[in-house]
Tab-separated table of C-alpha atoms in Angstrom:
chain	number	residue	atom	x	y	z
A	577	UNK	CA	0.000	0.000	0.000
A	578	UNK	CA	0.939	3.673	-1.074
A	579	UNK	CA	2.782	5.317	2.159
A	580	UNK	CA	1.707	8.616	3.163
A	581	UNK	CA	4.461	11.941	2.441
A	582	UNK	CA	4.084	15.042	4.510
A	583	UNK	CA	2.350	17.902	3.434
A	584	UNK	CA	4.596	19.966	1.900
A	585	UNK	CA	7.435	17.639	1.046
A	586	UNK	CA	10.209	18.799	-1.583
A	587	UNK	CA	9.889	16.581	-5.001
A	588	UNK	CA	13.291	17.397	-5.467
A	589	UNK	CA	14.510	15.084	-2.540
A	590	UNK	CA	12.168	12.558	-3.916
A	591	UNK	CA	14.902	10.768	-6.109
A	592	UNK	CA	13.774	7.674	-7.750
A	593	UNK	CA	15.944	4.674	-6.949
A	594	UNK	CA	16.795	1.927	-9.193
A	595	UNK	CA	16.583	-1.907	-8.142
A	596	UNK	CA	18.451	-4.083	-10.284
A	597	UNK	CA	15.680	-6.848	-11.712
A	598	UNK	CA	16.598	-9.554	-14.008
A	599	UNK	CA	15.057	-8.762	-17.158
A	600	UNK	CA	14.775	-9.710	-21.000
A	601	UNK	CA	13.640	-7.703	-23.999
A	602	UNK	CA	12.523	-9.502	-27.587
A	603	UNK	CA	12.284	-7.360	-30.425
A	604	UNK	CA	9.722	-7.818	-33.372
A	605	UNK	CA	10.099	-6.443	-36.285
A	606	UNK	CA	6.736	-4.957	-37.351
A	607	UNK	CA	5.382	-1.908	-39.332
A	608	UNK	CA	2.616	0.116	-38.509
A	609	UNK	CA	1.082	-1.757	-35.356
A	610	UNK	CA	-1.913	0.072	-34.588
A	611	UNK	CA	-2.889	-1.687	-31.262
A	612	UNK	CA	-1.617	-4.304	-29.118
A	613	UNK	CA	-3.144	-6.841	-27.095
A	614	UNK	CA	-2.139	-10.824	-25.949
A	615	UNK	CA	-3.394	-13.941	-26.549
A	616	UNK	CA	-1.194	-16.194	-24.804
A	617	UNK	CA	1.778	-15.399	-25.352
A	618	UNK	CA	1.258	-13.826	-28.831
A	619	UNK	CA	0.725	-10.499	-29.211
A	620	UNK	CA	-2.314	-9.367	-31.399
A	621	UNK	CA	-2.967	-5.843	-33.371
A	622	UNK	CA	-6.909	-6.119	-34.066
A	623	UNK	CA	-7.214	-2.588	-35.244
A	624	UNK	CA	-4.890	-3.878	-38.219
A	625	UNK	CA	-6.931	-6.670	-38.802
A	626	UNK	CA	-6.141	-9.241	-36.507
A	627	UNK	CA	-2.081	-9.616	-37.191
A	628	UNK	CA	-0.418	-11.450	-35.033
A	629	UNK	CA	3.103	-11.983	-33.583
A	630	UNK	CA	4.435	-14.973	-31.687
A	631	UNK	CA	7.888	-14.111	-28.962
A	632	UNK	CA	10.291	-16.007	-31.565
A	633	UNK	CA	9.637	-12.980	-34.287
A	634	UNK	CA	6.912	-14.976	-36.554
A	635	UNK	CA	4.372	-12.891	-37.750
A	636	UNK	CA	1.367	-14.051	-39.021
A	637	UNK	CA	-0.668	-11.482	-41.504
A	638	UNK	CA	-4.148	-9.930	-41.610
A	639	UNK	CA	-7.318	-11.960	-40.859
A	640	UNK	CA	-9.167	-9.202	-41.943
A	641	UNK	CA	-9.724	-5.987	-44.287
A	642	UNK	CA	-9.965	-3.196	-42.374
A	643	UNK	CA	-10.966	-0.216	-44.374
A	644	UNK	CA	-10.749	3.075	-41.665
A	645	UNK	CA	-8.302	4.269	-39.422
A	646	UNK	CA	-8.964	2.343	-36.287
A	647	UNK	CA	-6.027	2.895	-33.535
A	648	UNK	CA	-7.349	1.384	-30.577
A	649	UNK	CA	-8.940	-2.174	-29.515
A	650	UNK	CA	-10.900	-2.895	-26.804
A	651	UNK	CA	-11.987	-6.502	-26.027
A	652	UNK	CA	-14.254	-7.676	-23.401
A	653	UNK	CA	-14.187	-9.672	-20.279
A	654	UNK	CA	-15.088	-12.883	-21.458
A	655	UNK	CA	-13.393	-12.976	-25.096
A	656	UNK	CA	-16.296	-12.899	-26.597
A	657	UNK	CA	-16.724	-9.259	-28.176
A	658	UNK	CA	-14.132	-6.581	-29.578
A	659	UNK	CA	-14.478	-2.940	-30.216
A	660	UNK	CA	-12.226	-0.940	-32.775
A	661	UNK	CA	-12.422	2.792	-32.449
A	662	UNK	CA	-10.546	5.954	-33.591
A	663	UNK	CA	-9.004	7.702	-30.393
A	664	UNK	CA	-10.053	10.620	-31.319
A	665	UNK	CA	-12.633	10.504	-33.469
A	666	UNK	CA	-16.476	9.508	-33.711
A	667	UNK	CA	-16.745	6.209	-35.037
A	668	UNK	CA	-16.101	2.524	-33.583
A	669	UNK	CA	-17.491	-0.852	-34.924
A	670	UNK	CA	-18.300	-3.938	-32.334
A	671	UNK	CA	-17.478	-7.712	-33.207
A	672	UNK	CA	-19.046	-10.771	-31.812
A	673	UNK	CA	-16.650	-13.322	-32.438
A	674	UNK	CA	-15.012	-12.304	-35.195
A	675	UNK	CA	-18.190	-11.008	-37.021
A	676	UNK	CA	-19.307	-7.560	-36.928
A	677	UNK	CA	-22.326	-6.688	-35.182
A	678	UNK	CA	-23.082	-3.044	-35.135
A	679	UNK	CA	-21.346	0.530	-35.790
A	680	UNK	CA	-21.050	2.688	-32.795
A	681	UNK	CA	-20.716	6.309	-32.988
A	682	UNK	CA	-20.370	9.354	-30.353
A	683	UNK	CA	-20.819	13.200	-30.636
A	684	UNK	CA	-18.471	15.118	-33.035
A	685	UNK	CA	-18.399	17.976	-29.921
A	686	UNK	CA	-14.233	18.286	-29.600
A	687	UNK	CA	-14.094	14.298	-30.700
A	688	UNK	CA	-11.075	15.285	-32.595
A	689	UNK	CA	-8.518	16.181	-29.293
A	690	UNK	CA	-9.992	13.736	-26.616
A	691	UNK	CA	-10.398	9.983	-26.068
A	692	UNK	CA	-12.793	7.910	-27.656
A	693	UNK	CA	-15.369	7.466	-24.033
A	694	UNK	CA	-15.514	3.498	-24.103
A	695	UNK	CA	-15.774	0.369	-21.678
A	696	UNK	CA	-16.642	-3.216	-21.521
A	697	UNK	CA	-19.044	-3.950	-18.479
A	698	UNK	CA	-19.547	-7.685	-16.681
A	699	UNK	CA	-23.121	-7.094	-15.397
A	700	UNK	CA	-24.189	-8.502	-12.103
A	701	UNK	CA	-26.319	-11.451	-14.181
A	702	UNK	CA	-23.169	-12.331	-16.037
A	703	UNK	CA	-24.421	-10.304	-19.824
A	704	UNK	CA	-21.535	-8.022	-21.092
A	705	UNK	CA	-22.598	-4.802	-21.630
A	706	UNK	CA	-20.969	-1.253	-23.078
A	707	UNK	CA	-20.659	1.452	-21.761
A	708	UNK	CA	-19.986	4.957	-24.257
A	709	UNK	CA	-21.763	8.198	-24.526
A	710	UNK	CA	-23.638	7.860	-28.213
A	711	UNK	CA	-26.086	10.474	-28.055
A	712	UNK	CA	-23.957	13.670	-26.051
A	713	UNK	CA	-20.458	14.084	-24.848
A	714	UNK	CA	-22.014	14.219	-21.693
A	715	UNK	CA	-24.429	11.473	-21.333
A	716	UNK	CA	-23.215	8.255	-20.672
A	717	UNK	CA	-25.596	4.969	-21.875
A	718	UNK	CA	-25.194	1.803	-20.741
A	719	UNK	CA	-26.230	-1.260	-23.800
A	720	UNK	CA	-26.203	-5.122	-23.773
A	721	UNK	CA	-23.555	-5.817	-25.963
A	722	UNK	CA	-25.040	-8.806	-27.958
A	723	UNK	CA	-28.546	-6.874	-28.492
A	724	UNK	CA	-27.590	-3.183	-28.361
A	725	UNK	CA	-30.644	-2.704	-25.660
A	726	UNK	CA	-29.984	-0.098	-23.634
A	727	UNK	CA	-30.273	-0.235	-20.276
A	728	UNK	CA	-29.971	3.434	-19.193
A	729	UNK	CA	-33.036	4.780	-21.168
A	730	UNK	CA	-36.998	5.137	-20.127
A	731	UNK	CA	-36.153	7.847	-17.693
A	732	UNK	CA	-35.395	11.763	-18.385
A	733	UNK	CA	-31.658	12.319	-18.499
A	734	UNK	CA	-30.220	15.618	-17.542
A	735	UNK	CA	-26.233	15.412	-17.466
A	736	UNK	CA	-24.110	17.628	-16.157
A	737	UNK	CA	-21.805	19.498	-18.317
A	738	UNK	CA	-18.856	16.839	-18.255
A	739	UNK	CA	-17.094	15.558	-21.668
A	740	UNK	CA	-16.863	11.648	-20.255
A	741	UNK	CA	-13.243	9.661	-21.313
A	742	UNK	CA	-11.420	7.058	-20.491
A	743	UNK	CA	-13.971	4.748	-18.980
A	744	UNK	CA	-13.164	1.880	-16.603
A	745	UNK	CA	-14.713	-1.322	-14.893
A	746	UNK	CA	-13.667	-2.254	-11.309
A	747	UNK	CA	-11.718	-5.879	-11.840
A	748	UNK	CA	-15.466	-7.329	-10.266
A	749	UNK	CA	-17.589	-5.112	-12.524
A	750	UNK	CA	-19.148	-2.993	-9.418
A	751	UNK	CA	-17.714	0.394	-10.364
A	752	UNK	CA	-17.951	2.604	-13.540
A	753	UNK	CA	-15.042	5.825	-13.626
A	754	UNK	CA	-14.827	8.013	-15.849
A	755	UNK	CA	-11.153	10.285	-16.310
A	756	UNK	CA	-12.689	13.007	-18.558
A	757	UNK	CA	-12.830	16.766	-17.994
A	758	UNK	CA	-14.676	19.925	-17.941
A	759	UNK	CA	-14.303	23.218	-19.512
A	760	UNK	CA	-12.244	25.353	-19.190
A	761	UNK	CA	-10.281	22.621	-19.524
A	762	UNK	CA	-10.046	20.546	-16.110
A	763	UNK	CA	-9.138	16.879	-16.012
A	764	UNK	CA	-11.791	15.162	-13.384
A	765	UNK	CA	-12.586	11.577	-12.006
A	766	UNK	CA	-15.841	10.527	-11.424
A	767	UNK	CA	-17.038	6.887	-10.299
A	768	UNK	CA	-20.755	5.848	-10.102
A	769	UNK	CA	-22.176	2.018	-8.511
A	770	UNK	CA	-23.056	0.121	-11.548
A	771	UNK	CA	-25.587	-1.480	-9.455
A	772	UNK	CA	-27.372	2.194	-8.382
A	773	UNK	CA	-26.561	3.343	-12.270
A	774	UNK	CA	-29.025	0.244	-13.230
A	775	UNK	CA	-31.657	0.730	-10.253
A	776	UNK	CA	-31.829	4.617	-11.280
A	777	UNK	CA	-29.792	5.562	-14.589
A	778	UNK	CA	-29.887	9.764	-13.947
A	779	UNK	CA	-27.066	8.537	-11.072
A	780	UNK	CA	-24.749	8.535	-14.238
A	781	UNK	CA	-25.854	12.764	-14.723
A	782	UNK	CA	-23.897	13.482	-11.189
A	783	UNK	CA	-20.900	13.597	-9.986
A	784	UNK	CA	-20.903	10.095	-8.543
A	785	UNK	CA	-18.832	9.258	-5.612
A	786	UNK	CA	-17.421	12.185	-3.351
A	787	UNK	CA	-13.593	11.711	-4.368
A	788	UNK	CA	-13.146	14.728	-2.571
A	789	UNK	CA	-10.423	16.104	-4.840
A	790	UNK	CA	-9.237	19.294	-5.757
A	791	UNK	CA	-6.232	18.431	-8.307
A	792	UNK	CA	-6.149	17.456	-11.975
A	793	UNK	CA	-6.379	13.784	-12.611
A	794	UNK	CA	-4.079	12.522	-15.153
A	795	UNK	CA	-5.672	8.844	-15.032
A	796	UNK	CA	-6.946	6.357	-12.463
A	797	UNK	CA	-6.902	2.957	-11.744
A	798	UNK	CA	-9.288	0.176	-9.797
A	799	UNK	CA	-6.734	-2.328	-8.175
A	800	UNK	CA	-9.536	-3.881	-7.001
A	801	UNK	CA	-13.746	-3.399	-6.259
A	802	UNK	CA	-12.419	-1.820	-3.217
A	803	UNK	CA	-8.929	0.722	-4.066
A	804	UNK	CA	-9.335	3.477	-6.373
A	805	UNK	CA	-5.514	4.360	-7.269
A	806	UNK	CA	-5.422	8.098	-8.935
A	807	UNK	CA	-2.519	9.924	-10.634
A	808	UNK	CA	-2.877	13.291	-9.796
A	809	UNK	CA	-0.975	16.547	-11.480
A	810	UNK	CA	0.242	19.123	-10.426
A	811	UNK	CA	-2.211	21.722	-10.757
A	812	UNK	CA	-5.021	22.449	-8.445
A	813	UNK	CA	-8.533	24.200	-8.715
A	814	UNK	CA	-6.723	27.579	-7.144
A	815	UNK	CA	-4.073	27.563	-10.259
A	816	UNK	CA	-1.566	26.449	-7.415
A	817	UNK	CA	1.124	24.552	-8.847
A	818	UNK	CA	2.135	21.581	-6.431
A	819	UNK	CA	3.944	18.384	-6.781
A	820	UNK	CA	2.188	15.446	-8.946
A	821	UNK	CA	1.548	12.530	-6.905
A	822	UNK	CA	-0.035	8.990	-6.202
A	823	UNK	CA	-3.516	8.630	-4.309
A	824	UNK	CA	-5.239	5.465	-2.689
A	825	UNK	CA	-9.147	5.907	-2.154
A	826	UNK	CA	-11.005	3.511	-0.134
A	827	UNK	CA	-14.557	3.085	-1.969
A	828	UNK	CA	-17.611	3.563	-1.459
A	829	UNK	CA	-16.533	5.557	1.107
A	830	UNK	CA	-13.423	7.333	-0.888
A	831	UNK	CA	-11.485	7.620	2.430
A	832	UNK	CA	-7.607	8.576	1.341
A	833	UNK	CA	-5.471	5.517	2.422
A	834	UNK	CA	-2.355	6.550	1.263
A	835	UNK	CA	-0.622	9.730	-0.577
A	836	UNK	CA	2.630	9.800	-1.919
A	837	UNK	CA	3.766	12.471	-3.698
A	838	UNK	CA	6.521	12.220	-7.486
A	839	UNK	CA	8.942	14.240	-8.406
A	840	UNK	CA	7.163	13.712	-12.406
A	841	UNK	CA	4.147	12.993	-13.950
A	842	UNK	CA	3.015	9.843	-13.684
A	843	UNK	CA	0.877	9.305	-17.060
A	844	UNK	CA	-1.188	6.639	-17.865
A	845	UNK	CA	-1.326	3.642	-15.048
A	846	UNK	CA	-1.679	0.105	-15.829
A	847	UNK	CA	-1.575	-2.572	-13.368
A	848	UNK	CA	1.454	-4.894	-13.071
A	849	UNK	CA	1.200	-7.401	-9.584
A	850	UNK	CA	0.046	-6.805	-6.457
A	851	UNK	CA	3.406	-4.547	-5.452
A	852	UNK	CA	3.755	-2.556	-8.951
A	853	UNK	CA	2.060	-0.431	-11.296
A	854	UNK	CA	3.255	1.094	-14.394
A	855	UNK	CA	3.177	4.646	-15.443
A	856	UNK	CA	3.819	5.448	-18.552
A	857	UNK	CA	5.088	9.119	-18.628
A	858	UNK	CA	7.545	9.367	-21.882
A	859	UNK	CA	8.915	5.971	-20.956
A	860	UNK	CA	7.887	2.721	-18.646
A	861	UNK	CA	8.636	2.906	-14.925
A	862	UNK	CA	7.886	0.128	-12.707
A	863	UNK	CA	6.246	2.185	-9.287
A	864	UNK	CA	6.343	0.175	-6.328
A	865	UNK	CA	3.515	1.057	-4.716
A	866	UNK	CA	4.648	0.743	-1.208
A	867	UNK	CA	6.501	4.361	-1.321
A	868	UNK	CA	5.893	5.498	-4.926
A	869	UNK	CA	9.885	4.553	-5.708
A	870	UNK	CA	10.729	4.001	-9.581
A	871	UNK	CA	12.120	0.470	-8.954
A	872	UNK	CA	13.084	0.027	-12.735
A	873	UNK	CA	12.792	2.395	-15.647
A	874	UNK	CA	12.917	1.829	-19.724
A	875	UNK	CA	14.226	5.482	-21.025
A	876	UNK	CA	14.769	3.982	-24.637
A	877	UNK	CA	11.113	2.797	-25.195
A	878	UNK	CA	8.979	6.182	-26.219
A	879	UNK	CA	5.273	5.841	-24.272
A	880	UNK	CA	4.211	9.078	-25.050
A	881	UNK	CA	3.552	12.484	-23.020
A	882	UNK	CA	-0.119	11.636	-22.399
A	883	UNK	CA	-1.409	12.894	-18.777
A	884	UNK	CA	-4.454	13.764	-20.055
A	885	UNK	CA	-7.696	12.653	-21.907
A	886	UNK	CA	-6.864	15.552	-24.287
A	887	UNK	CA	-4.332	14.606	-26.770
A	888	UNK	CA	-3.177	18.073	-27.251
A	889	UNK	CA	0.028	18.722	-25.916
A	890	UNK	CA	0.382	21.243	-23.247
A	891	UNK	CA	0.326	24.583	-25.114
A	892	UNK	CA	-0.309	23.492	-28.314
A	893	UNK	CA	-2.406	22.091	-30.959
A	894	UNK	CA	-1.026	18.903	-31.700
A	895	UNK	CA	-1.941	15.975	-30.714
A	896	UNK	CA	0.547	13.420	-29.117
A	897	UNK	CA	1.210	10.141	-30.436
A	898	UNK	CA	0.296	7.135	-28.258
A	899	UNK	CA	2.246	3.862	-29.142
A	900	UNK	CA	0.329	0.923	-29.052
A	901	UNK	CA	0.903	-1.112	-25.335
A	902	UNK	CA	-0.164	-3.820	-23.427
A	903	UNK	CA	0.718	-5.342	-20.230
A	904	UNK	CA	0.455	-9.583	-20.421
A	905	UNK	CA	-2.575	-9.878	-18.157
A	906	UNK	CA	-0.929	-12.709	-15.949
A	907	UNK	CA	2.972	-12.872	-16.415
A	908	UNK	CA	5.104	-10.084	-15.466
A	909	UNK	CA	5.835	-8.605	-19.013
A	910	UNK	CA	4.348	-5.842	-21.462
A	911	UNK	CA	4.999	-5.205	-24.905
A	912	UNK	CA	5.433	-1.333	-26.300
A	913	UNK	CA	4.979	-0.862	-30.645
A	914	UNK	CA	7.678	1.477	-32.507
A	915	UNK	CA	7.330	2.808	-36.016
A	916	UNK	CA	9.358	-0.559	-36.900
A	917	UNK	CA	9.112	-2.816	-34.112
A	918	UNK	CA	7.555	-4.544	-31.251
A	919	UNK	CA	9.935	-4.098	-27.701
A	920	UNK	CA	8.704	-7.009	-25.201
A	921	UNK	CA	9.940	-6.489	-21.905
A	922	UNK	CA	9.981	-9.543	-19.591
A	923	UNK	CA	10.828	-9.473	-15.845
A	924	UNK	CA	12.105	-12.028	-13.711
């Protein structure tokens, strides 16, 4: 668990150590990789059409034609269904087994400089649903995925003013988040009960759960149905700049169990095992969660600058590249695409 750092602490003194791990990396070569996920130990690019590429360097080709510019695949909990959307655009297409099932769209309101708002959820009766925002940026709907039924109509909807991103599932499907923002712009967090969404859908037009937070959230991540793990920035509602940091939320009741605060944004998180996370500021670093340390770092594999749902890069207008990553869902490795390659990084 995350130890707490007194208010006020100097980032400067917090210097990252580095623990020597054993470690491997297997390169691939491979063009153009638009999105990575495993099967196995293969890796799999479905937004190209279902490539694959095994650990000794074999690639197998396209399954499948794929005729836009999909960058991003989403797949659900059981296998069984697969979204391909454009990051930042308005259109995604769902697959049932291989076979496509429906086109799914979402407002053109600013879809071209944030994140496609998407999520798999594992209902309480076992059905996968999704979970996107197809009618306003700021209305998120609930739909069985086989049917396209959706479950959050039949009552009258008035959402706050919130452009909804980055949606997540809790690992046991009882919490929705959202990472998005507000204007002017604000990154947020907001999580709802997927069990009070579906007893009362206008719970998805508030704010949720009292996170009780005043700083920008650069992403978040459920370590389990009970620990909400946030990567806050380092700005504040008061246009205070302070030092980016780490936060552990007890839910439902969103009690702060631990603070730690980081000398540098921490980026996207993605889980690792039950002691790590990754954050994937410019490059992979392996964050031990007991203290926040950077216990191993990868400066040579490019991650991107993303702390944001916007893709815009702070003070401009152009939007940052994300390579295609994945992190193996049970062995301790992760995979990062290049222009040219595939990097796999495995730990020992």
């Amino acid at each position: 668990m995350l130890a707490s750092v007194p208010t006020g602490v100097d980032a400067a003194r917090l210097v990252d150590e580095v623990v020597p791990l054993q470690s491997e990396e297997i390169v691939i070569p491979a063009a153009g990789v638009r999105s990575l996920r495993w099967d196995g130990e293969t890796l799999v690019d479905d937004a190209d059409g279902g490539a694959r590429f095994d650990l000794d360097g074999t690639v197998h080709g396209r399954r499948f034609g794929v005729s836009f510019r999909f960058d991003r695949a989403v797949v659900s909990p059981t296998g069984r269904f697969t979204v391909l959307l454009e990051r930042y655009g308005t259109k995604a297409v769902l697959f049932d087994q291989g076979r496509v099932l429906r086109e799914l769209d979402r407002s053109f309101y600013f879809a071209n400089v944030y994140e496609y708002p998407f999520t798999f959820l594992l209902l309480p009766d076992g059905r996968e649903a999704i979970a996107h925002c197809p009618r306003k940026y700021c209305r998120i709907d609930i739909e069985e995925a086989a049917t396209g039924c959706c479950l959050t109509d039949g009552v009258d909807r008035k959402p706050i003013d919130l452009f909804h991103s980055r949606l997540a599932m809790s690992p046991g499907g009882k919490w929705l988040a959202s990472a998005g923002w507000y204007w002017h712009p604000f990154d947020v967090a907001n999580v709802w009960s997927i069990e009070d969404v579906l007893a009362d859908p206008r719970v998805l037009d508030q704010d949720g759960v009292r996170l009780g937070l005043d700083h920008e959230v650069e992403s978040l991540l459920f370590l389990d149905d009970t620990r909400l793990l946030l990567a806050c920035g380092a700005d504040n509602l008061d246009d205070v700049p302070t030092t980016p940091s780490l936060r552990l939320l007890e839910l439902p009741s969103a009690r702060a169990l631990a603070q730690v605060a980081r000398p540098m944004p921490n980026g996207t998180l993605v889980p690792f095992d039950r002691e790590h996370v990754l954050a994937l500021y410019e490059h992979p670093r392996l964050v031990r969660l007991a203290d926040g340390v950077v216990v191993r770092e990868w400066p040579h594999l490019p991650t991107g600058r993303q702390r944001s749902s916007i893709g815009w890069l702070r003070g401009t207008r152009t939007l940052e590249a994300i390579p295609p990553f994945a992190k193996h869902p049970q062995a301790p490795m992760f995979a990062v695409a290049a222009a040219d390659r595939i990097t796999v990084v495995r730990l020992r």
